[in-house]
Coordinates of C-alpha atoms in Angstrom, one line a residue:
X12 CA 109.5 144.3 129.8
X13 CA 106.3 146.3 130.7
X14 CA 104.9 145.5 134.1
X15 CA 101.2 143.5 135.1
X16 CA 99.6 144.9 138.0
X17 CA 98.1 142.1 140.2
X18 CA 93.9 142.9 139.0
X19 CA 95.6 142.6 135.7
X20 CA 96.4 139.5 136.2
X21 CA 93.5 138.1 138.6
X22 CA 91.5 139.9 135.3
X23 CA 93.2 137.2 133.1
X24 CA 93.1 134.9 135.3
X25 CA 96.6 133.2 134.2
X26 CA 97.9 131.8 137.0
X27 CA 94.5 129.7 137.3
X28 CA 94.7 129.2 133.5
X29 CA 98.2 128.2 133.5
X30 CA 97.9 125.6 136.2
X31 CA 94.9 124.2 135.0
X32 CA 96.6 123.8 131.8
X33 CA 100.0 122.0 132.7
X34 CA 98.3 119.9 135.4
X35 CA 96.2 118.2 132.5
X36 CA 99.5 117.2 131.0
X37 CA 100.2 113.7 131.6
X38 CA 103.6 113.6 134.0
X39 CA 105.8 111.6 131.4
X40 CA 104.9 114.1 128.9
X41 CA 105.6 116.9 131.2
X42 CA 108.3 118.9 129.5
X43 CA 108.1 122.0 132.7
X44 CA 109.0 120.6 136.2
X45 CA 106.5 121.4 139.1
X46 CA 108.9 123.6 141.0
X47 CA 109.5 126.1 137.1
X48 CA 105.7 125.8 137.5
X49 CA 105.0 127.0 140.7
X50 CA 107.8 129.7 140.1
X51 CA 105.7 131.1 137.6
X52 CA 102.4 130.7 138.8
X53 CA 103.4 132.4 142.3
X54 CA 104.8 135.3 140.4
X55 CA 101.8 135.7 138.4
X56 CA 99.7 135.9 141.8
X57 CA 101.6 138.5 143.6
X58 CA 102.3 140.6 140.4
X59 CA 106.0 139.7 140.4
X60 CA 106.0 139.4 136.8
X61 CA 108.9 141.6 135.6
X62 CA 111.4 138.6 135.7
X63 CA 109.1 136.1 133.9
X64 CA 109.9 136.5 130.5
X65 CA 113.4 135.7 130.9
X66 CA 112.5 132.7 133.5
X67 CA 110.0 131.0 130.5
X68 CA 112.5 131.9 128.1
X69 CA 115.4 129.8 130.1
X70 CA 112.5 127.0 130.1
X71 CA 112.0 127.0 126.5
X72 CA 115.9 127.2 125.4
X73 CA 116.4 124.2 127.7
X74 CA 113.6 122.1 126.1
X75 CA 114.2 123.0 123.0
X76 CA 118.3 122.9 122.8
X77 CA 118.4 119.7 125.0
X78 CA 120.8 116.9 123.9
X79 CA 120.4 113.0 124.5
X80 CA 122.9 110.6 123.7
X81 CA 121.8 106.7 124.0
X82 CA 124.0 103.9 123.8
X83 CA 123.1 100.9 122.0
X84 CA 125.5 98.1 122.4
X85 CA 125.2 94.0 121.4
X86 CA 127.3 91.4 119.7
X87 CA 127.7 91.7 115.8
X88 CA 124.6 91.0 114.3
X89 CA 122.4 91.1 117.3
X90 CA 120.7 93.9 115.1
X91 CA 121.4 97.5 116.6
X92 CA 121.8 99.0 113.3
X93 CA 118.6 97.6 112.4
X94 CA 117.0 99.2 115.7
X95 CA 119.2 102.4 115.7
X96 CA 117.4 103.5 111.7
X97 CA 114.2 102.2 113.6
X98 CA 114.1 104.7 116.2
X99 CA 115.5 107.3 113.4
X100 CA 112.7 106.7 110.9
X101 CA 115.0 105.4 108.8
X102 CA 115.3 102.1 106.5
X103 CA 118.4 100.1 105.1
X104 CA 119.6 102.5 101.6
X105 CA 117.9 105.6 103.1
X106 CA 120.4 108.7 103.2
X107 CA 122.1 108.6 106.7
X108 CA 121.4 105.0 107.5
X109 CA 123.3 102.9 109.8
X110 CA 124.7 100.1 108.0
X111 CA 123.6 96.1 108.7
X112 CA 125.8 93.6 109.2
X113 CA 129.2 95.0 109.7
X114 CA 132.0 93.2 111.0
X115 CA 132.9 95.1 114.4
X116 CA 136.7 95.8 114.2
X117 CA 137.2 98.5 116.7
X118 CA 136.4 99.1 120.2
X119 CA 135.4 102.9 118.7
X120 CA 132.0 104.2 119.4
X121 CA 129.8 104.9 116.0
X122 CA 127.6 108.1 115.7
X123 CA 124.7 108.4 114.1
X124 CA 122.8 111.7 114.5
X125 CA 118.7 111.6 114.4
X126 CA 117.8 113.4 110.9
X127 CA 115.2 115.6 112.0
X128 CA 117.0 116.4 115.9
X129 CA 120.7 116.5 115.6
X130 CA 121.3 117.1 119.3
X131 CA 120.0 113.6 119.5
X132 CA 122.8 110.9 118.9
X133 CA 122.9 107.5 118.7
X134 CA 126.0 105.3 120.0
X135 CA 126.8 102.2 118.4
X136 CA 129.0 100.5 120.7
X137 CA 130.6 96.8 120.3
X138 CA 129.2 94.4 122.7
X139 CA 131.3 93.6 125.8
X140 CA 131.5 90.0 124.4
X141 CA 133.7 90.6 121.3
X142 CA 136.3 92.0 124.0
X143 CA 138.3 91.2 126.7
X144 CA 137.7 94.1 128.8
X145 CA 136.1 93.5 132.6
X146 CA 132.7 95.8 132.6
X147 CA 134.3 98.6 134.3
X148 CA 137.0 99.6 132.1
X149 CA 134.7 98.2 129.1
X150 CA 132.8 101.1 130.1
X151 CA 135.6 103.3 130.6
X152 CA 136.7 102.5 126.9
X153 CA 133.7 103.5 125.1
X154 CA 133.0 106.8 127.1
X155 CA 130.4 105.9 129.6
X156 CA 130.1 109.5 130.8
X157 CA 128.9 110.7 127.7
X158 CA 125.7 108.5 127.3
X159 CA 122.1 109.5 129.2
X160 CA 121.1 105.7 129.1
X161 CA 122.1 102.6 126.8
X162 CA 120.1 99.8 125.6
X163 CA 121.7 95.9 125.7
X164 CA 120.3 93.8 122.7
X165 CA 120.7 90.6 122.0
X166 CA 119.2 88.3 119.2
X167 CA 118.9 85.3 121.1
X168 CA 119.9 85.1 124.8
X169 CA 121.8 87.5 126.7
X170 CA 124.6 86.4 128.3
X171 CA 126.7 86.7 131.6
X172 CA 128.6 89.6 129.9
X173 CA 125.7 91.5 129.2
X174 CA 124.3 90.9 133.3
X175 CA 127.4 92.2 134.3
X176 CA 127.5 95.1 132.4
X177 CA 124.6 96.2 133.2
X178 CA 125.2 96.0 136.9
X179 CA 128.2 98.1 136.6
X180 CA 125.9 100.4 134.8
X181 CA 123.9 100.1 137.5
X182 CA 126.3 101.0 140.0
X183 CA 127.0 103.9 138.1
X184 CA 123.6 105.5 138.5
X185 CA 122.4 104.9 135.1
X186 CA 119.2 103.5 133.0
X187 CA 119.9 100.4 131.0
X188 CA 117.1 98.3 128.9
X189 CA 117.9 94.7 127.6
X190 CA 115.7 94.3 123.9
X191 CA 115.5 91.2 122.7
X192 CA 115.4 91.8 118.8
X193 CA 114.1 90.1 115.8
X194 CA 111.4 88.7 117.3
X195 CA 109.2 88.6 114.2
X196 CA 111.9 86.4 112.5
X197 CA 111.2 83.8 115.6
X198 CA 107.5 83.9 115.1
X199 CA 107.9 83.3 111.4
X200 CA 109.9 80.3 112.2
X201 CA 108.2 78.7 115.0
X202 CA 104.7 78.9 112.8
X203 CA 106.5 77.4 109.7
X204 CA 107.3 74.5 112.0
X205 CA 104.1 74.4 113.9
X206 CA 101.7 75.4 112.4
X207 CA 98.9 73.5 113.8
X208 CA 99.7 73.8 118.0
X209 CA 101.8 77.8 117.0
X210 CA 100.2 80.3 119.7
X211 CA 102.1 83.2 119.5
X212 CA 101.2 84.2 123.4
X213 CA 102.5 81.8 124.5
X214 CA 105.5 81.4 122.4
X215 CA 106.6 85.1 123.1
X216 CA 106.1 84.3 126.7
X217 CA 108.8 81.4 126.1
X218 CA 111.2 83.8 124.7
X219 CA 110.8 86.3 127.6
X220 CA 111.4 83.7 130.1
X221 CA 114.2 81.9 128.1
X222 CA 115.6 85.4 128.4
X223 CA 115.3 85.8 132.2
X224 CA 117.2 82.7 133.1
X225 CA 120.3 84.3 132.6
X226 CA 119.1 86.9 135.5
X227 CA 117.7 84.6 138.0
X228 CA 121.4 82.6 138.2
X229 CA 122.5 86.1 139.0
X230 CA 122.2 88.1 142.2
X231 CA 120.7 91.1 139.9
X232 CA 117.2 92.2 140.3
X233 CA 115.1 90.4 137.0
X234 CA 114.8 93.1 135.1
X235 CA 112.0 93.8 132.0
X236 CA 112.9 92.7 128.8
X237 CA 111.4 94.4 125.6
X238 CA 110.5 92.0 122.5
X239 CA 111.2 93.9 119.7
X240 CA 111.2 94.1 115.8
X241 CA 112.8 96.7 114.0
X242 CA 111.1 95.6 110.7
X243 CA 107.9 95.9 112.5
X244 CA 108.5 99.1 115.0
X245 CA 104.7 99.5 115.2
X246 CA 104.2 95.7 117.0
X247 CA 105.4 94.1 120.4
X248 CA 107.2 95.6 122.9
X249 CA 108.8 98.8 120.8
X250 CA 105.5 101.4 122.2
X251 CA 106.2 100.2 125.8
X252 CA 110.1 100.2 126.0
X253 CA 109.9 104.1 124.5
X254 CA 106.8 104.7 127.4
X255 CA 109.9 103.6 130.0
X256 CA 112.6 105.4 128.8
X257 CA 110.6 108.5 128.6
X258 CA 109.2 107.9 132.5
X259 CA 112.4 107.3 133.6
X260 CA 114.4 110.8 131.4
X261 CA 114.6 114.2 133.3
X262 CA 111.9 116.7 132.5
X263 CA 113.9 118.4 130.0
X264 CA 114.8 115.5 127.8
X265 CA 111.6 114.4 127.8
X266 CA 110.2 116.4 124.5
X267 CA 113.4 116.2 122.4
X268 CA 113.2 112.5 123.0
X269 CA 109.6 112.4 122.2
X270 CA 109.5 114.5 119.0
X271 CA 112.0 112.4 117.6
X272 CA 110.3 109.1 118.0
X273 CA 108.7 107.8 114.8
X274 CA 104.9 108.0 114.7
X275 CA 104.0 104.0 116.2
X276 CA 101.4 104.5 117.5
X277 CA 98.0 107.0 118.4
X278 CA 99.7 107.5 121.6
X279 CA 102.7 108.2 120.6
X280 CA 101.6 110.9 118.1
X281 CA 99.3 112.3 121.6
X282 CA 102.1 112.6 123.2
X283 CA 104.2 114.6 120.6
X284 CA 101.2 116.7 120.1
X285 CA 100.6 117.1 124.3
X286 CA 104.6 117.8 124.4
X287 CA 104.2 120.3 121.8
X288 CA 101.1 122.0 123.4
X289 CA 102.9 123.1 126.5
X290 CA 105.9 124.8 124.2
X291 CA 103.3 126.5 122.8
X292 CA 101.5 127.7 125.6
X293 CA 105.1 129.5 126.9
X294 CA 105.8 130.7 123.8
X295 CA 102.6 132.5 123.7
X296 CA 102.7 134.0 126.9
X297 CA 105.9 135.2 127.1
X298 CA 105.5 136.9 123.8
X299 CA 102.2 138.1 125.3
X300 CA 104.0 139.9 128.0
X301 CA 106.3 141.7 125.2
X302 CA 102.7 142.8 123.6
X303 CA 101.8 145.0 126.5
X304 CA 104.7 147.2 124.7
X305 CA 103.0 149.5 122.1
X306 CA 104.6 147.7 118.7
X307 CA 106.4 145.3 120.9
X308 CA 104.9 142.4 119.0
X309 CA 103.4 143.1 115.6
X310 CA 106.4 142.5 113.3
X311 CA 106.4 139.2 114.9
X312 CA 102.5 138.7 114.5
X313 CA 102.9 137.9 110.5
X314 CA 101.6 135.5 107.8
X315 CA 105.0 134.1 107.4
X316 CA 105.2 133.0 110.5
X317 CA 102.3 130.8 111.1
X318 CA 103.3 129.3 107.7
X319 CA 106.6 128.6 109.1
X320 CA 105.3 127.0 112.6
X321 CA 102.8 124.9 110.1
X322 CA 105.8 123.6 108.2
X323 CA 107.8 122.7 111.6
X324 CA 104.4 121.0 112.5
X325 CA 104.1 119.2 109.8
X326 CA 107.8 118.0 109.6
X327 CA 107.5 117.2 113.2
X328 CA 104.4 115.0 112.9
X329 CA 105.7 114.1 109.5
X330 CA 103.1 115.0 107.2
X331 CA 105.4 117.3 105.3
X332 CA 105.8 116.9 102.0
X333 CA 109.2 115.2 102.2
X334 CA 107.8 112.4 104.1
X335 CA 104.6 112.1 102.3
X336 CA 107.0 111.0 99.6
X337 CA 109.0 108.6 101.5
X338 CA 105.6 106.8 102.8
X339 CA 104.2 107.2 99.4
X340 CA 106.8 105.0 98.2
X341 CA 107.2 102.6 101.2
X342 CA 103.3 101.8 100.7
X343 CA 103.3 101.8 97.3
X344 CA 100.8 104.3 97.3
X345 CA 99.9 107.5 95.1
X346 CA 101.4 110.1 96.8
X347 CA 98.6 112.3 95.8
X348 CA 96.2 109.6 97.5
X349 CA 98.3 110.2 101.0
X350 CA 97.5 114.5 100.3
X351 CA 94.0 114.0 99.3
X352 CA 93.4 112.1 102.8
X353 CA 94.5 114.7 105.2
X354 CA 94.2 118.5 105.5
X355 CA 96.9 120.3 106.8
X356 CA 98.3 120.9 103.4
X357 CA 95.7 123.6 102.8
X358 CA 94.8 124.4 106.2
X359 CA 95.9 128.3 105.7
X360 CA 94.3 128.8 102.5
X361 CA 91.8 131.9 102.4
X362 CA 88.0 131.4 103.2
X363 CA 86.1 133.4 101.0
X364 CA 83.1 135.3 101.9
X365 CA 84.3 136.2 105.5
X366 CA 81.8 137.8 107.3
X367 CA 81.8 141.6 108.2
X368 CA 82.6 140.9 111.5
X369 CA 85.4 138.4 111.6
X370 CA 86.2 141.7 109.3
X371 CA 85.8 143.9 112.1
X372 CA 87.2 141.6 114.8
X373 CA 90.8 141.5 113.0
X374 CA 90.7 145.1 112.5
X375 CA 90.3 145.8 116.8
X376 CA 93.1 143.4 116.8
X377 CA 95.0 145.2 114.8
X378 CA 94.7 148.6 116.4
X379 CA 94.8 146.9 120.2
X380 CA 98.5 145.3 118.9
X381 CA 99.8 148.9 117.9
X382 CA 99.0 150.6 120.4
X383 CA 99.8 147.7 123.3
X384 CA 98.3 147.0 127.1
X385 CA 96.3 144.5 128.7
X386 CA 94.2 144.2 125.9
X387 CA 96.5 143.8 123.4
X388 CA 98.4 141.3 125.3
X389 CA 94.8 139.4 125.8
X390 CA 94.4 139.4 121.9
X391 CA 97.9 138.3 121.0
X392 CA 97.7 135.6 123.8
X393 CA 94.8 133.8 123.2
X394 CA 94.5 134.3 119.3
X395 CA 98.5 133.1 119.0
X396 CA 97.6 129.8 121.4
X397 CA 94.5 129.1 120.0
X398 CA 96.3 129.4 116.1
X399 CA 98.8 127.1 117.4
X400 CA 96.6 124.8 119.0
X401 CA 94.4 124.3 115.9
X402 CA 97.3 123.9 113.3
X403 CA 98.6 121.2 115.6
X404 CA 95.7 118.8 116.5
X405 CA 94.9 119.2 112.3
X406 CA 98.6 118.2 112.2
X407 CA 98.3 115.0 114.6
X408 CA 95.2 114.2 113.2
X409 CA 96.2 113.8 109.8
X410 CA 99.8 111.8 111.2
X411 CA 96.6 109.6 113.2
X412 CA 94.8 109.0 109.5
X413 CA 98.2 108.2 107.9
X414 CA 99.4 105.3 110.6
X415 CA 96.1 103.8 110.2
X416 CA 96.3 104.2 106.4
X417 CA 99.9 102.6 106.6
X418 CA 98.3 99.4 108.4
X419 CA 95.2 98.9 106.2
X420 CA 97.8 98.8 103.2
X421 CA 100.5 96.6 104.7
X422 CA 96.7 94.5 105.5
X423 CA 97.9 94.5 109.5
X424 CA 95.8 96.2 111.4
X425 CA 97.1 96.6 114.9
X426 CA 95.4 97.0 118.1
X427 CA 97.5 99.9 118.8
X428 CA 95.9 102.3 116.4
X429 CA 92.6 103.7 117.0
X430 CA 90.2 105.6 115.1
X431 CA 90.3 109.0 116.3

């Protein structure tokens, strides 16, 4: 890899750039750590910058390869299936689903792989309280090494079992949430019967507390407990119990576990987009540095493949085709209705009438990519970032315009979606 003098690099000013850049990240969002980034950064200042392709490159094979395996366990019908096609994107009959309301006969684990990320697994494990096993070797029986957190639901109360079990957890140096699920099922039945004193504050506050008593008999700490509807992922506590687990994952978990969350919210498609930007902005500068090469880069720098990252975009953010289809038919809307609202469909189609010098512009580019340097690794960097860049906020911008679309059809417009 060709070397950067240091006035090369105070010319770019990247070190400054790059720090500037990753500090504006939000930390639970962060997919570099701040040691990786100060690595880079001091190299860049001195010069040293011989090793830092292969340092972003281990970055970016970490982030991108990283596996998570979460543990959902709860009594028979407490509704993990339900959650665990929730968190998947998935629905009860869609390809992949996990089935609802089967009879736990077997103390075996249950995969089920996310569609989109197959390095990230979901466990279905029996609940401690359809067995006879202590916590300890409960956990020893259904593989506690192998999970990175696991999530206790219960459709009513959880029980001593469940308080137990997640102490020994504990002790083991693992995260654990307790959900409490089907919450929209309650609400529906306490308004049938009250319909003239119903307040659902108040009545949500009654199930959270109803929930805690359990706890307080207990010497554990009272931990949070997420109301949750897997019918309704967009409402109650579903945004915040995802905003925990991903404050709480190591830095390199972080943006597998984000990408693969469904789209419930503005923030939540931010945060995919934010996780995404940083990827970006390593891929473009290490392939930068390989552009100071004469013809290092330019069989790389092709038409094909900004189609291709606009297709994983779009996928990602799930705007592709594919899932314009699936929504089109959730909604019962005209899929050519969903298309005619958003743009990235088109968004590479040719511009006529470019002017002579956009014309002229592309052809320096051109000639500064063949024959590499400085300059060349200028061009590549900052016209591959800011392609990226652009595809992607079109990208989260039209997922944006689709949630809200998907609310003002279902008629429930949720505080949680804002008008960008």
């Amino acid at each position: 890899m060709g070397q950067l003098c240091s006035s090369d690099v105070e010319e770019l000013n990247v070190a400054s750039t790059m720090d500037t850049y990753f500090q504006n990240f939000n930390m639970i969002n962060k997919i570099i750590s701040e040691e990786t980034l100060n690595l880079i950064t001091s190299k860049l200042i001195t010069g040293d910058t011989g090793s830092l392709g292969v340092i972003i490159d281990g970055v970016l094979k970490k982030v991108t390869n990283a596996s998570l395996n979460i543990a959902v366990t709860g009594e028979c019908g407490s509704g993990k299936s339900s959650f665990i096609n929730a968190l998947r994107g998935l629905k009860p009959g869609d390809e992949q689903s996990a089935d609802i309301g089967v009879v736990e006969t077997t103390m075996e684990p249950t995969t089920y792989q996310h569609p989109k990320f197959p390095t990230v697994i979901f466990w279905d494990l029996p609940g401690i309280g359809t067995t006879n096993f202590p916590p300890e070797e409960y956990l020893k029986k259904v593989k506690f090494g192998e999970y990175d957190f696991f999530i206790i639901i219960s459709s009513t109360c959880f029980k001593d079992t469940d308080v137990q079990l997640a102490k020994a957890i504990k002790d083991m140096g693992k995260h654990f949430y307790f959900v409490r699920s089907k919450i929209d099922i309650d609400l529906q039945s306490e308004q049938k019967h009250k319909p003239k004193t119903f307040d659902q504050g108040k009545f949500l506050e009654q199930i959270r507390n109803k929930c805690l008593q359990g706890f307080r008999q207990s010497e554990m700490e009272t931990p949070q407990i997420f109301l949750i509807s897997s019918d309704e992922v967009f409402e109650y506590d579903t945004p915040i119990l995802m905003k925990t687990i991903l404050s709480d994952l190591s830095t390199k978990k972080r943006h597998i576990f984000m990408l693969s969350l469904p789209n419930i919210t503005d923030e939540v498609i931010e945060s995919k987009r934010d996780s995404l930007k940083q990827k970006v902005w390593l891929e473009a500068f290490k392939n930068a540095l390989w552009a100071t090469l004469p013809l290092g880069i330019t069989s790389n720098y092709d038409k094909k493949k900004v189609e291709n990252s606009l297709s994983e975009y779009r996928a990602l953010f799930g705007v592709d085709d594919a899932s314009l289809q699936k929504l089109a038919t959730y909604s019962k809307v005209p899929v050519e209705q969903l298309k005619s609202i958003i743009e990235s469909p088109h968004l590479l189609e040719k511009k006529k009438n470019e002017s002579a010098s956009k014309i002229f512009f592309k052809w320096v580019e051109k000639f500064c990519l063949a024959n590499g340097g400085l300059l060349a690794m200028g061009f590549y960097f900052r016209n591959t970032l800011f392609l990226q860049l652009y595809m992607l906020d079109k990208v989260a911008s039209d997922a944006k315009i689709l949630l809200k679309k998907t609310f003002s059809e279902k008629g429930w417009i949720s505080p949680q979606v804002k008008t960008s």
